[in-house]
Every structure is written in C-alpha cells, then in structure tokens.
C-alpha cells in the first residue's frame, strides 16, 4: 500500500498547494480582470475566499457519502480531474465572475480531504489511525508552506502562471492515482448513497447519534475555531504589535506550518503510543491555552517568534480526535464522519475570520476601551478552555 499512501498524501498536499499557489497573485489578478483599486480587490478577494470555504462546508459530506457508496478511488480521481480543468479555466478567465465560478468549483473539488481521511481509516489498524491521520495533516502543512512560496516565485512569469502550475500538479496527481490507487470499499462496507444524509445537517445528525461522538464533535469545532485565530489575524496582529515586515510575517507563518507538519507527521505517533490519545489531546489543548494567554499580552516580537514551536505542539489534537471518533464509527460510515469533520472545519474557516478580525479591530482601534491587539487570542483561550472542559467531562468509553 506504499504507493496508494503516497498518492493520497500527495492529493492532500496538492489541495493545500493549490490554495496557496494563487494567494500571492490574487490582488493583482483581480485588479487585472476587474479594474478598480486594491481596496475593491480586497473585497472581491474576501468573496472568493468565502465562496471557496462555503463549498467545502457544503460538499465535504457529499463527497464523503459518495465515497462510502461508490468508492474512495472514484471520488479522488474525478475530483483531481475536475480540479485540473478548473485551474485551466481560471488561468484563462477574463472576468471576475469566471474567477468566482472557478473558486466555487475549486471549493467542491478540494473537499476531498474527507475522502482521503476515509481511505486512511479503511487501511489503518485501530492503533495506527492517529498516526496516519497525522500524516494527512503533515501533508497539508507541507502544501500550505510550499504553495505560497511557489506561487510567489511563479508570479515572476505573470499572474496566470500559478494556475497553470496548479493544473499540471492536479493532472499529474490524477495520472498517478489512475495507475496506483486501489479501491478500499468492499461490498461489506459499501453504504447506499442517500441525499438526506449527504448534506451537513443530515450527516451531522447521523454521526452525532453514535455513542460518545456528539461531545467530541463539539470539542473538534471549538478547537478548529480557536486555532484559526492564527491565519485570521496573525498578519494584522504582528504588524500592529511588533511592526513586522511582510517578509517577517511570511517567515513566521512558514515556521508555524513547518512546525505543524513536523508534529503531525512525526510527534503524533510516539505521543499516542506512550500517552494514549486522551492524554495527548489534553496536553495539546493545554499547550494551545498557554500560548493564547501569552500571545494576548506579549509586546516582544522575538519572544513571539520563539513561542511558535510551542504553539505547533497543539497540532497533535486534530489527528488524535479524528482517531477517537473513527474508532467509534462503523466502517460503512467512515466517509460520512470525515465529511462532517471537513464541514465543521470549513465552518470554522468562515466564522473565525469574521469574529477574530472584528475583535482585533475593536481593541486595536483608536477608540478602543482598552488597547489590546492580542484580544482575539483571549477569545481563542476562552473557546479552547470550554473545549477542554467539555472533553474532560465523563462520557461513554470509545472502543
């Protein structure tokens, strides 16, 4: 299963790279096709990002349920093929509406994280799930780091070059999958597709009804919103508080991405082996809580930079939580579970930027009752603490 593993990890990395590849050129591209100022381009950039995240929220369960019914291989290959075509369309788009349509389709095709995670659940023994889910997180982290770097370099060849690169990567991924990807769904684990459950609400009801899962879903959601404080306000916070340059901000985000990839790709395996998933989650959330409190009041940029590896230690939480929920979910619903988690993560990507940026603006503005640019981290601290207390509550043991 070595090549199929590499293909699935590569698909997740391509998803992340595809998102990041186009970020450096988006402002210039929007001005190019729409005209107007950089300020108006920022508004359209927000619309494009929200459309992408909304499609992931809506279609994570759809693709997860489709993979339970028709197979992981089929869903992954079709998604990669459509993704390659979508990037070609965006590379030649001459209007903002075509770009919007491209991001909508891209959000659907990038919702395959649920299918990739379901594949990992299919081929992993119970004690291997946390480590293998961690590899998926590591692959996403590597893609998150490489994407913007490659996009910035390719922008030297024009605003369309990153789209062509993303199309080529997706096409190569499709060809590799066509050659090496087996089907892991069998007649025994296949579940008929049902539109009533192939939506966020229907899938959530079905998964939440499983014993012991509902509180873990809340923990996962609160954790996701809390942790999204970093991409939501980091650039604004570090500029306001420390006066960092764009290069320094980019470097710090790259360090964070590398740290997350290292933790999820390497540390998660020994952590869950020696501590168990429950204790690993408690320690991970504890590291995040301490980091949030410190960042709320820090005034020294060097200390903030040194704190990044500590914050990255909290990345053990997601794969350990996924493993706990996966073990408590029947084989026929693994895709559905991962679809729900994809939707919850996408919902956090919609909510967190809106809330965190408004909290930042309120406490960093001239009329702020208390000047505290780190206030969003205090909010994240509160949400993470609620999640930890909910996790610590007694509940039925998960097999």
mmCIF file of C-alpha atoms in Angstrom:
data_model
loop_
_atom_site.group_PDB
_atom_site.id
_atom_site.type_symbol
_atom_site.label_atom_id
_atom_site.label_comp_id
_atom_site.label_asym_id
_atom_site.label_seq_id
_atom_site.Cartn_x
_atom_site.Cartn_y
_atom_site.Cartn_z
ATOM 1 C CA UNK A 1 0.000 0.000 0.000
ATOM 2 C CA UNK A 2 3.033 2.284 -0.143
ATOM 3 C CA UNK A 3 2.204 3.919 -3.499
ATOM 4 C CA UNK A 4 -1.506 4.403 -2.685
ATOM 5 C CA UNK A 5 -0.451 6.011 0.612
ATOM 6 C CA UNK A 6 1.849 8.391 -1.256
ATOM 7 C CA UNK A 7 -0.883 9.165 -3.767
ATOM 8 C CA UNK A 8 -3.413 10.068 -1.045
ATOM 9 C CA UNK A 9 -0.867 12.168 0.846
ATOM 10 C CA UNK A 10 0.118 13.818 -2.435
ATOM 11 C CA UNK A 11 -3.533 14.610 -3.190
ATOM 12 C CA UNK A 12 -3.942 16.371 0.158
ATOM 13 C CA UNK A 13 -0.697 18.266 -0.429
ATOM 14 C CA UNK A 14 -1.865 19.301 -3.914
ATOM 15 C CA UNK A 15 -5.131 20.554 -2.417
ATOM 16 C CA UNK A 16 -3.191 22.719 0.049
ATOM 17 C CA UNK A 17 -0.669 23.880 -2.547
ATOM 18 C CA UNK A 18 -3.440 24.757 -4.980
ATOM 19 C CA UNK A 19 -4.958 27.069 -2.387
ATOM 20 C CA UNK A 20 -1.655 28.710 -1.508
ATOM 21 C CA UNK A 21 -0.227 28.901 -5.033
ATOM 22 C CA UNK A 22 -2.756 31.502 -6.118
ATOM 23 C CA UNK A 23 -2.710 33.676 -2.978
ATOM 24 C CA UNK A 24 0.321 35.839 -3.899
ATOM 25 C CA UNK A 25 -1.159 36.873 -7.262
ATOM 26 C CA UNK A 26 -4.828 37.259 -6.311
ATOM 27 C CA UNK A 27 -4.759 41.040 -5.642
ATOM 28 C CA UNK A 28 -3.035 41.794 -8.956
ATOM 29 C CA UNK A 29 -5.196 39.302 -10.856
ATOM 30 C CA UNK A 30 -8.453 40.763 -9.534
ATOM 31 C CA UNK A 31 -7.347 44.293 -10.456
ATOM 32 C CA UNK A 32 -6.318 42.956 -13.870
ATOM 33 C CA UNK A 33 -9.707 41.394 -14.700
ATOM 34 C CA UNK A 34 -11.986 43.734 -12.730
ATOM 35 C CA UNK A 35 -10.194 47.061 -12.650
ATOM 36 C CA UNK A 36 -10.629 49.357 -9.658
ATOM 37 C CA UNK A 37 -8.394 49.823 -6.646
ATOM 38 C CA UNK A 38 -6.583 47.452 -4.338
ATOM 39 C CA UNK A 39 -9.275 48.104 -1.716
ATOM 40 C CA UNK A 40 -12.026 46.905 -4.045
ATOM 41 C CA UNK A 41 -9.841 43.939 -4.998
ATOM 42 C CA UNK A 42 -9.604 43.026 -1.292
ATOM 43 C CA UNK A 43 -13.416 42.926 -1.109
ATOM 44 C CA UNK A 44 -13.582 40.578 -4.080
ATOM 45 C CA UNK A 45 -10.753 38.523 -2.579
ATOM 46 C CA UNK A 46 -12.855 38.073 0.551
ATOM 47 C CA UNK A 47 -15.831 36.994 -1.566
ATOM 48 C CA UNK A 48 -13.716 34.443 -3.441
ATOM 49 C CA UNK A 49 -12.299 33.027 -0.179
ATOM 50 C CA UNK A 50 -15.722 32.819 1.439
ATOM 51 C CA UNK A 51 -17.181 31.078 -1.620
ATOM 52 C CA UNK A 52 -14.363 28.515 -1.520
ATOM 53 C CA UNK A 53 -14.851 27.782 2.198
ATOM 54 C CA UNK A 54 -18.640 27.630 1.821
ATOM 55 C CA UNK A 55 -18.376 24.991 -0.894
ATOM 56 C CA UNK A 56 -16.081 22.935 1.325
ATOM 57 C CA UNK A 57 -18.641 23.201 4.117
ATOM 58 C CA UNK A 58 -21.497 22.094 1.869
ATOM 59 C CA UNK A 59 -19.740 19.418 -0.149
ATOM 60 C CA UNK A 60 -17.480 17.752 2.429
ATOM 61 C CA UNK A 61 -20.370 15.473 3.487
ATOM 62 C CA UNK A 62 -21.476 14.952 -0.126
ATOM 63 C CA UNK A 63 -18.071 13.661 -1.211
ATOM 64 C CA UNK A 64 -17.687 11.665 1.996
ATOM 65 C CA UNK A 65 -21.044 9.953 1.434
ATOM 66 C CA UNK A 66 -20.290 9.416 -2.250
ATOM 67 C CA UNK A 67 -17.029 7.712 -1.316
ATOM 68 C CA UNK A 68 -18.915 5.416 1.092
ATOM 69 C CA UNK A 69 -21.219 4.437 -1.773
ATOM 70 C CA UNK A 70 -19.014 4.464 -4.890
ATOM 71 C CA UNK A 71 -15.508 4.173 -3.501
ATOM 72 C CA UNK A 72 -12.588 6.343 -2.445
ATOM 73 C CA UNK A 73 -10.735 5.792 -5.733
ATOM 74 C CA UNK A 74 -13.599 7.046 -7.890
ATOM 75 C CA UNK A 75 -14.191 10.205 -5.858
ATOM 76 C CA UNK A 76 -10.497 11.131 -5.616
ATOM 77 C CA UNK A 77 -9.799 10.602 -9.316
ATOM 78 C CA UNK A 78 -12.861 12.526 -10.535
ATOM 79 C CA UNK A 79 -12.065 15.378 -8.137
ATOM 80 C CA UNK A 80 -8.472 15.655 -9.334
ATOM 81 C CA UNK A 81 -9.556 15.580 -12.986
ATOM 82 C CA UNK A 82 -12.148 18.332 -12.457
ATOM 83 C CA UNK A 83 -9.663 20.294 -10.362
ATOM 84 C CA UNK A 84 -7.134 20.285 -13.218
ATOM 85 C CA UNK A 85 -9.782 21.564 -15.653
ATOM 86 C CA UNK A 86 -10.897 24.200 -13.142
ATOM 87 C CA UNK A 87 -7.396 25.636 -12.846
ATOM 88 C CA UNK A 88 -7.141 25.809 -16.636
ATOM 89 C CA UNK A 89 -10.401 27.793 -16.737
ATOM 90 C CA UNK A 90 -9.096 30.168 -14.066
ATOM 91 C CA UNK A 91 -5.820 30.545 -15.976
ATOM 92 C CA UNK A 92 -7.691 31.935 -18.976
ATOM 93 C CA UNK A 93 -10.523 33.690 -17.096
ATOM 94 C CA UNK A 94 -11.178 37.189 -18.328
ATOM 95 C CA UNK A 95 -13.882 38.237 -15.873
ATOM 96 C CA UNK A 96 -14.362 38.291 -12.126
ATOM 97 C CA UNK A 97 -17.463 36.112 -12.477
ATOM 98 C CA UNK A 98 -15.480 33.350 -14.157
ATOM 99 C CA UNK A 99 -12.932 33.563 -11.346
ATOM 100 C CA UNK A 100 -15.783 33.275 -8.826
ATOM 101 C CA UNK A 101 -17.166 30.248 -10.639
ATOM 102 C CA UNK A 102 -13.687 28.748 -10.621
ATOM 103 C CA UNK A 103 -13.323 29.189 -6.851
ATOM 104 C CA UNK A 104 -16.767 27.660 -6.304
ATOM 105 C CA UNK A 105 -15.823 24.575 -8.317
ATOM 106 C CA UNK A 106 -12.407 24.555 -6.633
ATOM 107 C CA UNK A 107 -14.033 24.524 -3.203
ATOM 108 C CA UNK A 108 -16.038 21.449 -4.193
ATOM 109 C CA UNK A 109 -13.061 19.532 -5.585
ATOM 110 C CA UNK A 110 -10.825 20.483 -2.639
ATOM 111 C CA UNK A 111 -13.367 18.934 -0.226
ATOM 112 C CA UNK A 112 -11.704 15.563 -0.900
ATOM 113 C CA UNK A 113 -9.878 15.727 2.436
ATOM 114 C CA UNK A 114 -12.813 13.765 3.843
ATOM 115 C CA UNK A 115 -12.314 11.016 1.249
ATOM 116 C CA UNK A 116 -8.559 10.922 1.833
ATOM 117 C CA UNK A 117 -9.138 10.587 5.581
ATOM 118 C CA UNK A 118 -11.723 7.849 4.980
ATOM 119 C CA UNK A 119 -9.119 5.946 2.922
ATOM 120 C CA UNK A 120 -6.696 6.199 5.842
ATOM 121 C CA UNK A 121 -9.387 4.864 8.173
ATOM 122 C CA UNK A 122 -10.061 1.958 5.775
ATOM 123 C CA UNK A 123 -6.451 0.769 5.645
ATOM 124 C CA UNK A 124 -5.352 1.536 9.230
ATOM 125 C CA UNK A 125 -5.496 -0.708 12.248
ATOM 126 C CA UNK A 126 -7.143 0.949 15.273
ATOM 127 C CA UNK A 127 -3.816 1.805 16.944
ATOM 128 C CA UNK A 128 -2.446 3.264 13.676
ATOM 129 C CA UNK A 129 -5.248 5.727 12.954
ATOM 130 C CA UNK A 130 -3.961 8.719 14.900
ATOM 131 C CA UNK A 131 -0.512 8.453 13.294
ATOM 132 C CA UNK A 132 -1.937 8.071 9.777
ATOM 133 C CA UNK A 133 -4.365 10.949 10.247
ATOM 134 C CA UNK A 134 -1.344 12.909 11.431
ATOM 135 C CA UNK A 135 0.401 12.158 8.129
ATOM 136 C CA UNK A 136 -2.550 13.749 6.323
ATOM 137 C CA UNK A 137 -2.171 16.842 8.486
ATOM 138 C CA UNK A 138 1.549 16.899 7.780
ATOM 139 C CA UNK A 139 0.934 16.649 4.027
ATOM 140 C CA UNK A 140 -1.482 19.574 4.241
ATOM 141 C CA UNK A 141 1.056 21.542 6.286
ATOM 142 C CA UNK A 142 3.810 20.946 3.718
ATOM 143 C CA UNK A 143 1.460 22.033 0.939
ATOM 144 C CA UNK A 144 0.477 25.108 2.955
ATOM 145 C CA UNK A 145 4.142 26.113 3.208
ATOM 146 C CA UNK A 146 5.191 25.241 -0.360
ATOM 147 C CA UNK A 147 2.135 26.693 -2.103
ATOM 148 C CA UNK A 148 2.656 30.401 -1.324
ATOM 149 C CA UNK A 149 6.420 30.081 -1.834
ATOM 150 C CA UNK A 150 5.957 28.553 -5.288
ATOM 151 C CA UNK A 151 3.173 31.000 -6.105
ATOM 152 C CA UNK A 152 5.398 33.937 -5.270
ATOM 153 C CA UNK A 153 8.214 32.593 -7.433
ATOM 154 C CA UNK A 154 5.911 31.761 -10.350
ATOM 155 C CA UNK A 155 4.329 35.227 -10.214
ATOM 156 C CA UNK A 156 7.505 36.450 -11.923
ATOM 157 C CA UNK A 157 6.112 34.803 -15.070
ATOM 158 C CA UNK A 158 2.732 36.532 -14.830
ATOM 159 C CA UNK A 159 -0.488 36.348 -12.842
ATOM 160 C CA UNK A 160 -1.674 33.228 -14.701
ATOM 161 C CA UNK A 161 1.449 31.093 -14.188
ATOM 162 C CA UNK A 162 0.432 29.736 -10.734
ATOM 163 C CA UNK A 163 -2.882 28.475 -12.168
ATOM 164 C CA UNK A 164 -1.091 26.583 -14.922
ATOM 165 C CA UNK A 165 1.259 25.088 -12.327
ATOM 166 C CA UNK A 166 -1.693 24.018 -10.161
ATOM 167 C CA UNK A 167 -3.382 22.465 -13.208
ATOM 168 C CA UNK A 168 -0.252 20.469 -14.052
ATOM 169 C CA UNK A 169 0.094 19.247 -10.450
ATOM 170 C CA UNK A 170 -3.551 18.143 -10.376
ATOM 171 C CA UNK A 171 -3.232 16.367 -13.731
ATOM 172 C CA UNK A 172 -0.087 14.538 -12.608
ATOM 173 C CA UNK A 173 -1.871 13.504 -9.420
ATOM 174 C CA UNK A 174 -4.778 12.162 -11.469
ATOM 175 C CA UNK A 175 -2.461 10.104 -13.675
ATOM 176 C CA UNK A 176 -0.619 8.684 -10.668
ATOM 177 C CA UNK A 177 -3.892 7.729 -8.985
ATOM 178 C CA UNK A 178 -5.133 6.088 -12.156
ATOM 179 C CA UNK A 179 -2.099 3.799 -12.048
ATOM 180 C CA UNK A 180 -1.653 3.004 -8.353
ATOM 181 C CA UNK A 181 -4.843 3.712 -6.387
ATOM 182 C CA UNK A 182 -6.825 0.601 -5.338
ATOM 183 C CA UNK A 183 -10.409 0.596 -4.128
ATOM 184 C CA UNK A 184 -10.764 0.081 -0.366
ATOM 185 C CA UNK A 185 -14.573 -0.053 -0.232
ATOM 186 C CA UNK A 186 -15.930 -3.587 -0.356
ATOM 187 C CA UNK A 187 -19.463 -4.936 -0.672
ATOM 188 C CA UNK A 188 -19.394 -5.474 3.096
ATOM 189 C CA UNK A 189 -18.582 -1.832 3.905
ATOM 190 C CA UNK A 190 -20.418 -0.157 0.996
ATOM 191 C CA UNK A 191 -23.376 2.007 2.040
ATOM 192 C CA UNK A 192 -26.089 3.235 -0.306
ATOM 193 C CA UNK A 193 -25.968 6.939 -1.123
ATOM 194 C CA UNK A 194 -28.775 8.956 0.486
ATOM 195 C CA UNK A 195 -29.276 12.637 -0.307
ATOM 196 C CA UNK A 196 -30.969 13.133 3.061
ATOM 197 C CA UNK A 197 -27.619 12.411 4.722
ATOM 198 C CA UNK A 198 -25.390 13.892 2.015
ATOM 199 C CA UNK A 199 -25.578 17.412 3.459
ATOM 200 C CA UNK A 200 -24.021 18.975 6.550
ATOM 201 C CA UNK A 201 -27.185 18.779 8.676
ATOM 202 C CA UNK A 202 -28.142 15.218 7.688
ATOM 203 C CA UNK A 203 -24.613 13.862 8.064
ATOM 204 C CA UNK A 204 -24.161 15.643 11.378
ATOM 205 C CA UNK A 205 -27.355 14.113 12.767
ATOM 206 C CA UNK A 206 -26.317 10.631 11.649
ATOM 207 C CA UNK A 207 -22.798 10.863 13.093
ATOM 208 C CA UNK A 208 -23.813 12.685 16.293
ATOM 209 C CA UNK A 209 -26.269 9.877 17.083
ATOM 210 C CA UNK A 210 -23.365 7.427 17.517
ATOM 211 C CA UNK A 211 -22.468 6.741 21.185
ATOM 212 C CA UNK A 212 -19.935 9.190 22.613
ATOM 213 C CA UNK A 213 -19.419 11.147 19.378
ATOM 214 C CA UNK A 214 -21.518 14.288 19.952
ATOM 215 C CA UNK A 215 -19.272 15.915 22.626
ATOM 216 C CA UNK A 216 -16.159 15.119 20.582
ATOM 217 C CA UNK A 217 -17.693 16.922 17.594
ATOM 218 C CA UNK A 218 -18.178 19.997 19.790
ATOM 219 C CA UNK A 219 -14.585 19.741 21.006
ATOM 220 C CA UNK A 220 -13.356 19.464 17.400
ATOM 221 C CA UNK A 221 -15.423 22.507 16.347
ATOM 222 C CA UNK A 222 -14.314 24.699 19.264
ATOM 223 C CA UNK A 223 -10.698 23.671 18.695
ATOM 224 C CA UNK A 224 -10.959 24.498 14.971
ATOM 225 C CA UNK A 225 -12.380 27.984 15.591
ATOM 226 C CA UNK A 226 -9.769 28.692 18.270
ATOM 227 C CA UNK A 227 -6.804 27.562 16.214
ATOM 228 C CA UNK A 228 -7.946 29.571 13.192
ATOM 229 C CA UNK A 229 -7.082 32.738 15.123
ATOM 230 C CA UNK A 230 -3.567 32.385 13.673
ATOM 231 C CA UNK A 231 -4.309 32.716 9.929
ATOM 232 C CA UNK A 232 -7.211 35.089 10.653
ATOM 233 C CA UNK A 233 -5.338 37.850 12.489
ATOM 234 C CA UNK A 234 -1.637 36.956 12.638
ATOM 235 C CA UNK A 235 -0.631 39.364 9.857
ATOM 236 C CA UNK A 236 -2.576 42.256 11.387
ATOM 237 C CA UNK A 237 -1.571 41.444 14.975
ATOM 238 C CA UNK A 238 2.168 41.162 14.339
ATOM 239 C CA UNK A 239 2.212 44.338 12.244
ATOM 240 C CA UNK A 240 0.331 46.299 14.901
ATOM 241 C CA UNK A 241 2.076 44.857 17.953
ATOM 242 C CA UNK A 242 5.622 44.213 16.723
ATOM 243 C CA UNK A 243 5.875 46.237 13.485
ATOM 244 C CA UNK A 244 6.875 43.155 11.494
ATOM 245 C CA UNK A 245 7.516 43.432 7.764
ATOM 246 C CA UNK A 246 5.626 41.270 5.233
ATOM 247 C CA UNK A 247 8.759 39.147 4.860
ATOM 248 C CA UNK A 248 8.938 38.565 8.619
ATOM 249 C CA UNK A 249 5.238 37.701 8.758
ATOM 250 C CA UNK A 250 5.664 35.243 5.895
ATOM 251 C CA UNK A 251 8.681 33.672 7.577
ATOM 252 C CA UNK A 252 6.805 33.240 10.860
ATOM 253 C CA UNK A 253 3.854 31.598 9.099
ATOM 254 C CA UNK A 254 6.230 29.266 7.270
ATOM 255 C CA UNK A 255 7.868 28.309 10.592
ATOM 256 C CA UNK A 256 4.423 27.588 12.021
ATOM 257 C CA UNK A 257 3.453 25.476 9.001
ATOM 258 C CA UNK A 258 6.694 23.503 9.176
ATOM 259 C CA UNK A 259 6.208 23.001 12.911
ATOM 260 C CA UNK A 260 2.678 21.689 12.402
ATOM 261 C CA UNK A 261 3.850 19.326 9.672
ATOM 262 C CA UNK A 262 6.646 18.007 11.896
ATOM 263 C CA UNK A 263 4.310 17.480 14.849
ATOM 264 C CA UNK A 264 1.562 15.768 12.860
ATOM 265 C CA UNK A 265 3.948 13.750 10.730
ATOM 266 C CA UNK A 266 6.362 12.685 13.453
ATOM 267 C CA UNK A 267 5.419 13.512 17.046
ATOM 268 C CA UNK A 268 1.855 12.210 16.955
ATOM 269 C CA UNK A 269 2.933 8.562 16.635
ATOM 270 C CA UNK A 270 5.103 8.347 19.795
ATOM 271 C CA UNK A 271 2.734 10.682 21.674
ATOM 272 C CA UNK A 272 -0.307 8.463 21.185
ATOM 273 C CA UNK A 273 1.743 5.298 21.710
ATOM 274 C CA UNK A 274 3.124 6.329 25.107
ATOM 275 C CA UNK A 275 0.471 8.741 26.373
ATOM 276 C CA UNK A 276 -2.662 7.455 24.646
ATOM 277 C CA UNK A 277 -4.998 9.602 22.567
ATOM 278 C CA UNK A 278 -6.881 11.090 25.524
ATOM 279 C CA UNK A 279 -3.792 12.385 27.351
ATOM 280 C CA UNK A 280 -2.274 13.556 24.044
ATOM 281 C CA UNK A 281 -5.370 15.680 23.367
ATOM 282 C CA UNK A 282 -5.307 17.142 26.893
ATOM 283 C CA UNK A 283 -1.626 18.099 26.593
ATOM 284 C CA UNK A 284 -2.125 19.508 23.091
ATOM 285 C CA UNK A 285 -5.022 21.724 24.145
ATOM 286 C CA UNK A 286 -3.034 22.735 27.218
ATOM 287 C CA UNK A 287 -0.138 23.952 25.056
ATOM 288 C CA UNK A 288 -2.569 25.990 22.964
ATOM 289 C CA UNK A 289 -4.216 27.539 26.039
ATOM 290 C CA UNK A 290 -0.840 28.649 27.431
ATOM 291 C CA UNK A 291 0.200 30.035 24.028
ATOM 292 C CA UNK A 292 -3.031 32.015 23.649
ATOM 293 C CA UNK A 293 -2.623 33.639 27.070
ATOM 294 C CA UNK A 294 0.999 34.583 26.400
ATOM 295 C CA UNK A 295 0.270 35.988 22.932
ATOM 296 C CA UNK A 296 -2.594 38.076 24.304
ATOM 297 C CA UNK A 297 -0.192 40.232 26.308
ATOM 298 C CA UNK A 298 3.185 39.847 24.565
ATOM 299 C CA UNK A 299 4.963 43.002 23.425
ATOM 300 C CA UNK A 300 8.251 41.401 22.333
ATOM 301 C CA UNK A 301 8.344 40.087 18.769
ATOM 302 C CA UNK A 302 11.375 37.861 19.394
ATOM 303 C CA UNK A 303 9.557 36.050 22.213
ATOM 304 C CA UNK A 304 6.516 35.619 19.942
ATOM 305 C CA UNK A 305 8.744 34.054 17.289
ATOM 306 C CA UNK A 306 10.308 31.725 19.860
ATOM 307 C CA UNK A 307 6.823 30.744 21.036
ATOM 308 C CA UNK A 308 5.792 29.420 17.604
ATOM 309 C CA UNK A 309 7.259 25.894 18.128
ATOM 310 C CA UNK A 310 5.274 25.635 21.376
ATOM 311 C CA UNK A 311 2.040 26.598 19.638
ATOM 312 C CA UNK A 312 2.758 23.998 16.949
ATOM 313 C CA UNK A 313 2.746 21.256 19.613
ATOM 314 C CA UNK A 314 -1.020 21.694 19.817
ATOM 315 C CA UNK A 315 -1.299 20.191 16.330
ATOM 316 C CA UNK A 316 -1.422 16.719 17.939
ATOM 317 C CA UNK A 317 -5.069 17.375 18.880
ATOM 318 C CA UNK A 318 -6.702 17.028 15.452
ATOM 319 C CA UNK A 319 -5.362 13.576 14.435
ATOM 320 C CA UNK A 320 -5.891 12.192 17.947
ATOM 321 C CA UNK A 321 -9.504 13.417 17.974
ATOM 322 C CA UNK A 322 -10.054 12.009 14.483
ATOM 323 C CA UNK A 323 -8.725 8.641 15.603
ATOM 324 C CA UNK A 324 -11.020 8.511 18.647
ATOM 325 C CA UNK A 325 -14.082 9.301 16.546
ATOM 326 C CA UNK A 326 -13.053 6.979 13.717
ATOM 327 C CA UNK A 327 -12.792 4.008 16.073
ATOM 328 C CA UNK A 328 -16.298 4.694 17.354
ATOM 329 C CA UNK A 329 -17.761 4.882 13.821
ATOM 330 C CA UNK A 330 -18.823 1.839 11.742
ATOM 331 C CA UNK A 331 -16.720 1.059 8.654
ATOM 332 C CA UNK A 332 -19.685 1.903 6.435
ATOM 333 C CA UNK A 333 -19.786 5.497 7.793
ATOM 334 C CA UNK A 334 -16.093 6.441 7.734
ATOM 335 C CA UNK A 335 -16.554 8.708 4.721
ATOM 336 C CA UNK A 336 -19.602 10.295 6.311
ATOM 337 C CA UNK A 337 -17.671 11.012 9.530
ATOM 338 C CA UNK A 338 -14.779 12.611 7.662
ATOM 339 C CA UNK A 339 -17.254 14.637 5.602
ATOM 340 C CA UNK A 340 -18.772 16.021 8.809
ATOM 341 C CA UNK A 341 -15.317 16.934 10.127
ATOM 342 C CA UNK A 342 -14.496 18.649 6.825
ATOM 343 C CA UNK A 343 -17.719 20.665 7.101
ATOM 344 C CA UNK A 344 -17.030 21.660 10.710
ATOM 345 C CA UNK A 345 -13.512 22.746 9.761
ATOM 346 C CA UNK A 346 -14.815 24.749 6.797
ATOM 347 C CA UNK A 347 -17.469 26.359 9.008
ATOM 348 C CA UNK A 348 -14.734 27.431 11.411
ATOM 349 C CA UNK A 349 -12.878 28.947 8.430
ATOM 350 C CA UNK A 350 -15.986 31.044 7.721
ATOM 351 C CA UNK A 351 -16.761 32.076 11.301
ATOM 352 C CA UNK A 352 -13.289 32.640 12.762
ATOM 353 C CA UNK A 353 -12.019 35.330 10.335
ATOM 354 C CA UNK A 354 -15.223 37.361 10.724
ATOM 355 C CA UNK A 355 -15.197 37.187 14.526
ATOM 356 C CA UNK A 356 -11.459 37.424 15.155
ATOM 357 C CA UNK A 357 -10.823 40.356 12.805
ATOM 358 C CA UNK A 358 -13.721 42.321 14.328
ATOM 359 C CA UNK A 359 -12.430 41.683 17.853
ATOM 360 C CA UNK A 360 -8.975 42.808 16.712
ATOM 361 C CA UNK A 361 -10.372 45.963 15.084
ATOM 362 C CA UNK A 362 -12.361 46.842 18.225
ATOM 363 C CA UNK A 363 -9.450 46.504 20.648
ATOM 364 C CA UNK A 364 -6.717 47.869 18.348
ATOM 365 C CA UNK A 365 -8.648 50.916 17.122
ATOM 366 C CA UNK A 366 -8.241 54.490 18.279
ATOM 367 C CA UNK A 367 -11.484 54.396 20.269
ATOM 368 C CA UNK A 368 -10.760 51.067 21.958
ATOM 369 C CA UNK A 369 -11.842 50.998 25.634
ATOM 370 C CA UNK A 370 -8.644 49.034 26.316
ATOM 371 C CA UNK A 371 -5.780 48.851 23.813
ATOM 372 C CA UNK A 372 -5.183 45.132 23.427
ATOM 373 C CA UNK A 373 -4.309 43.884 19.909
ATOM 374 C CA UNK A 374 -3.991 40.385 21.371
ATOM 375 C CA UNK A 375 -7.684 40.294 22.362
ATOM 376 C CA UNK A 376 -8.544 37.677 19.683
ATOM 377 C CA UNK A 377 -6.123 35.302 21.412
ATOM 378 C CA UNK A 378 -8.033 35.815 24.665
ATOM 379 C CA UNK A 379 -11.224 34.842 22.866
ATOM 380 C CA UNK A 380 -9.445 31.779 21.458
ATOM 381 C CA UNK A 381 -8.282 30.971 25.009
ATOM 382 C CA UNK A 382 -11.878 31.040 26.263
ATOM 383 C CA UNK A 383 -13.141 28.810 23.423
ATOM 384 C CA UNK A 384 -10.254 26.355 23.808
ATOM 385 C CA UNK A 385 -10.812 26.163 27.580
ATOM 386 C CA UNK A 386 -14.501 25.393 27.051
ATOM 387 C CA UNK A 387 -13.496 22.675 24.602
ATOM 388 C CA UNK A 388 -11.016 21.175 27.071
ATOM 389 C CA UNK A 389 -13.561 21.178 29.916
ATOM 390 C CA UNK A 390 -16.086 19.509 27.617
ATOM 391 C CA UNK A 391 -13.504 16.885 26.681
ATOM 392 C CA UNK A 392 -12.724 16.201 30.347
ATOM 393 C CA UNK A 393 -16.363 15.516 31.202
ATOM 394 C CA UNK A 394 -17.121 11.829 31.858
ATOM 395 C CA UNK A 395 -18.615 10.082 28.822
ATOM 396 C CA UNK A 396 -19.051 6.546 27.456
ATOM 397 C CA UNK A 397 -15.725 4.849 26.703
ATOM 398 C CA UNK A 398 -14.897 4.734 22.989
ATOM 399 C CA UNK A 399 -13.680 1.376 21.737
#
